[in-house]
Coordinates of C-alpha atoms in Angstrom, one line a residue:
M1 CA 144.1 96.1 17.1
D2 CA 147.4 95.8 17.8
A3 CA 148.2 92.2 18.8
K4 CA 151.6 93.0 20.1
T5 CA 149.7 95.3 22.8
T6 CA 146.6 93.7 23.3
D7 CA 145.3 91.2 25.3
V8 CA 141.2 90.1 25.9
C9 CA 140.7 88.5 28.6
G10 CA 137.6 86.4 29.1
F11 CA 136.3 84.2 31.8
F12 CA 138.7 83.1 34.6
F13 CA 138.6 80.6 35.7
R14 CA 141.2 80.3 39.2
E15 CA 141.7 77.4 42.0
E16 CA 139.4 77.9 45.2
P17 CA 141.6 79.3 48.0
Q18 CA 141.7 77.1 50.5
Y19 CA 139.2 79.3 53.2
S20 CA 137.6 78.4 56.1
P21 CA 135.5 80.3 58.0
P22 CA 136.0 82.3 61.1
R23 CA 133.6 80.9 64.0
N24 CA 131.3 83.8 63.1
I25 CA 130.7 83.1 60.3
D26 CA 130.5 79.7 61.4
Q27 CA 128.4 79.5 64.2
F28 CA 125.9 81.5 61.7
L29 CA 125.8 78.7 59.7
R30 CA 125.2 75.6 61.7
A31 CA 122.4 77.7 63.7
G32 CA 119.8 77.2 61.2
P33 CA 118.4 77.1 57.5
P34 CA 120.5 77.5 55.1
P35 CA 120.6 81.7 54.6
L36 CA 120.3 84.2 51.4
Y37 CA 123.9 85.9 50.9
I38 CA 123.5 89.2 50.2
G39 CA 126.2 91.3 48.2
F40 CA 126.4 95.0 47.7
G41 CA 130.7 94.9 47.1
S42 CA 131.5 98.9 45.8
I43 CA 128.1 100.6 45.6
V44 CA 128.4 103.5 47.6
M45 CA 125.0 104.7 49.0
E46 CA 123.9 107.6 50.5
D47 CA 122.1 106.6 53.3
P48 CA 123.3 102.9 54.2
A49 CA 121.2 103.2 57.7
S50 CA 118.1 103.2 55.5
I51 CA 119.4 100.9 52.5
T52 CA 120.1 98.2 56.3
D53 CA 116.5 98.5 57.6
I54 CA 115.3 97.5 54.1
V55 CA 116.9 94.4 53.7
L56 CA 116.0 93.8 57.8
S57 CA 112.7 94.1 57.4
A58 CA 112.4 92.7 54.1
L59 CA 114.2 89.3 55.8
R60 CA 111.5 89.4 59.1
K61 CA 108.7 89.1 56.3
C62 CA 110.4 86.6 53.7
G63 CA 111.1 84.6 57.3
V64 CA 114.7 83.9 56.2
R65 CA 118.5 84.2 57.3
A66 CA 121.1 86.2 55.4
I67 CA 124.9 87.1 55.7
I68 CA 125.2 90.5 54.5
S69 CA 128.7 91.5 53.1
R70 CA 129.1 94.7 54.8
G71 CA 130.8 96.3 51.1
W72 CA 131.9 99.7 51.0
S73 CA 128.5 101.3 52.3
N74 CA 129.6 99.3 55.4
L75 CA 125.6 98.1 55.9
G76 CA 124.9 97.6 59.5
E77 CA 127.9 99.4 61.5
G78 CA 126.0 99.0 64.6
R79 CA 123.5 96.5 64.1
E80 CA 123.1 93.3 65.4
D81 CA 120.1 91.2 64.8
E82 CA 119.6 87.6 64.9
N83 CA 118.8 86.1 61.2
A84 CA 121.4 88.8 59.9
L85 CA 124.9 88.1 60.1
F86 CA 127.3 91.6 58.5
I87 CA 130.5 90.4 57.4
G88 CA 133.4 91.9 56.2
D89 CA 135.6 90.8 52.8
C90 CA 136.1 87.1 52.2
P91 CA 136.4 84.9 49.9
H92 CA 132.5 85.3 48.3
G93 CA 133.2 81.4 46.0
N94 CA 132.8 79.9 49.3
V95 CA 130.9 81.1 51.9
Q96 CA 128.2 81.6 49.0
I97 CA 128.7 77.1 49.3
E98 CA 126.7 77.6 52.0
A99 CA 124.2 80.2 51.2
E100 CA 120.7 79.6 49.7
V101 CA 120.7 82.3 47.6
Y102 CA 123.3 84.3 46.4
V103 CA 122.6 88.3 44.9
N104 CA 124.6 90.4 44.4

């Protein structure tokens, strides 16, 4: 390895961006107990509708609410559920502060 042309990166710390959640996220957070945060991010799924059904069923069975990142597969497309809020891109660190559990 040539130290002049190679950078080795370890942990990266940055200041959190200033963030106020959009109205829909803020209202969901205030409407009940702290939700789970579920993020599938860059996973591309063959059948996102089926995965959406599984996730919503699991939420109902466990009696919990969740903020679910749509990710690249666009989970939850065309779906609404009182215990789930499907969101697009957001600064996850800020949402996670408000969540009970994070699954990514």
